[in-house]
């Protein structure tokens, strides 16, 4: 199965010139049938929104074995109607999340689940 690629959105570097709409980002609806993926550099933060006004839905992040053979998927993480989640601690360390292809795999239970992948600037402290 080929996952639907998500567009990674770069966050401006500190002291970058700010103009109208330059700080905006967008969410993309999750692909229930095929799943989603994004290219991982180790500087990404995944934002997830349940855009439904009444129903809870879930999302998952597929892990891979790290250097010690450990893996731990984020499986069917439930978001209530209108709720957000941020996943970054594990994703900022590509080991354990980045597939051999360099991609991170996501799944969702309904297209009301929306993803935004934000990438910190290269050289940013902690990256």
Coordinates of C-alpha atoms in Angstrom, one line a residue:
X1 CA 0.0 0.0 0.0
X2 CA 1.2 3.5 -0.8
X3 CA 0.4 6.1 1.8
X4 CA -0.8 9.5 0.8
X5 CA 2.1 12.0 1.3
X6 CA 1.6 14.9 3.6
X7 CA 3.2 18.2 2.8
X8 CA 5.7 19.2 5.5
X9 CA 5.5 22.8 6.3
X10 CA 8.6 24.7 7.4
X11 CA 8.6 27.0 10.4
X12 CA 10.5 30.2 9.8
X13 CA 13.9 30.5 11.3
X14 CA 14.3 32.9 14.3
X15 CA 14.4 36.6 13.2
X16 CA 13.0 35.8 9.7
X17 CA 11.0 38.6 8.2
X18 CA 7.3 38.2 8.9
X19 CA 4.8 39.2 6.4
X20 CA 1.0 38.7 6.0
X21 CA 0.2 34.9 6.1
X22 CA 3.9 33.9 6.4
X23 CA 3.2 32.2 9.8
X24 CA 0.1 30.3 8.7
X25 CA -0.1 26.6 8.3
X26 CA -2.8 24.2 7.1
X27 CA -4.2 20.8 8.1
X28 CA -4.8 18.0 5.6
X29 CA -7.5 15.4 5.9
X30 CA -6.3 12.0 6.8
X31 CA -6.5 9.2 4.2
X32 CA -8.6 6.5 5.8
X33 CA -8.1 3.9 3.1
X34 CA -4.3 4.3 2.4
X35 CA -2.9 6.0 5.4
X36 CA -0.5 9.0 5.3
X37 CA 3.2 9.5 5.5
X38 CA 5.8 12.3 5.6
X39 CA 9.5 12.5 5.1
X40 CA 11.3 12.6 8.5
X41 CA 14.4 14.6 9.2
X42 CA 14.1 14.4 12.9
X43 CA 12.9 18.0 13.3
X44 CA 9.2 17.5 12.8
X45 CA 6.2 18.1 15.0
X46 CA 2.9 16.4 14.1
X47 CA -0.3 18.3 15.0
X48 CA -3.5 16.3 14.8
X49 CA -7.1 17.7 14.9
X50 CA -10.4 16.0 15.1
X51 CA -12.5 18.4 13.1
X52 CA -15.8 16.7 13.7
X53 CA -18.2 18.6 15.9
X54 CA -19.7 15.7 17.7
X55 CA -17.8 12.4 17.3
X56 CA -14.5 11.0 18.7
X57 CA -12.1 9.5 16.1
X58 CA -8.6 8.0 16.4
X59 CA -5.2 8.2 14.8
X60 CA -2.1 5.9 14.9
X61 CA 1.6 6.3 14.3
X62 CA 3.5 3.2 13.2
X63 CA 6.8 2.6 15.0
X64 CA 9.9 0.5 14.0
X65 CA 12.4 -1.2 16.1
X66 CA 15.0 1.1 17.5
X67 CA 18.7 0.2 18.0
X68 CA 17.8 -1.9 21.0
X69 CA 15.0 -3.7 19.2
X70 CA 12.2 -1.8 20.9
X71 CA 9.0 -0.6 19.1
X72 CA 5.9 1.0 20.5
X73 CA 3.2 2.2 18.1
X74 CA 0.8 5.0 19.1
X75 CA -2.3 3.0 18.4
X76 CA -5.8 4.3 18.0
X77 CA -5.1 7.4 20.1
X78 CA -8.6 8.9 20.6
X79 CA -9.4 12.6 20.1
X80 CA -12.8 13.9 21.2
X81 CA -14.8 16.2 18.9
X82 CA -12.8 19.4 18.2
X83 CA -9.8 18.1 20.2
X84 CA -6.1 18.6 19.1
X85 CA -2.9 16.5 19.8
X86 CA 0.8 17.3 19.3
X87 CA 3.3 14.5 18.8
X88 CA 6.9 15.6 18.8
X89 CA 9.1 14.0 21.5
X90 CA 9.3 10.7 19.7
X91 CA 9.3 12.1 16.2
X92 CA 12.1 14.5 16.8
X93 CA 14.3 11.5 17.4
X94 CA 13.8 9.7 14.1
X95 CA 14.9 6.3 15.6
X96 CA 11.9 4.2 16.4
X97 CA 9.6 6.2 14.0
X98 CA 11.3 6.6 10.7
X99 CA 10.8 3.7 8.4
X100 CA 13.7 2.4 6.2
X101 CA 12.3 4.6 3.4
X102 CA 12.8 7.7 5.6
X103 CA 9.0 8.1 6.1
X104 CA 6.8 8.2 9.1
X105 CA 3.5 6.3 8.7
X106 CA 0.2 7.5 10.0
X107 CA -3.4 6.1 10.0
X108 CA -6.8 7.5 11.0
X109 CA -10.3 6.2 11.6
X110 CA -12.1 9.0 9.8
X111 CA -11.3 11.9 7.4
X112 CA -12.3 14.3 10.1
X113 CA -8.9 13.6 11.5
X114 CA -6.6 16.2 10.0
X115 CA -2.8 16.3 10.1
X116 CA -0.3 19.2 10.0
X117 CA 3.5 18.4 9.9
X118 CA 5.7 21.3 11.0
X119 CA 9.4 21.2 10.5
X120 CA 11.8 23.2 12.8
X121 CA 14.6 25.1 11.0
X122 CA 17.9 23.4 10.5
X123 CA 20.3 24.2 13.3
X124 CA 17.5 25.2 15.6
X125 CA 18.5 24.5 19.3
X126 CA 17.8 20.9 20.1
X127 CA 17.6 19.8 16.4

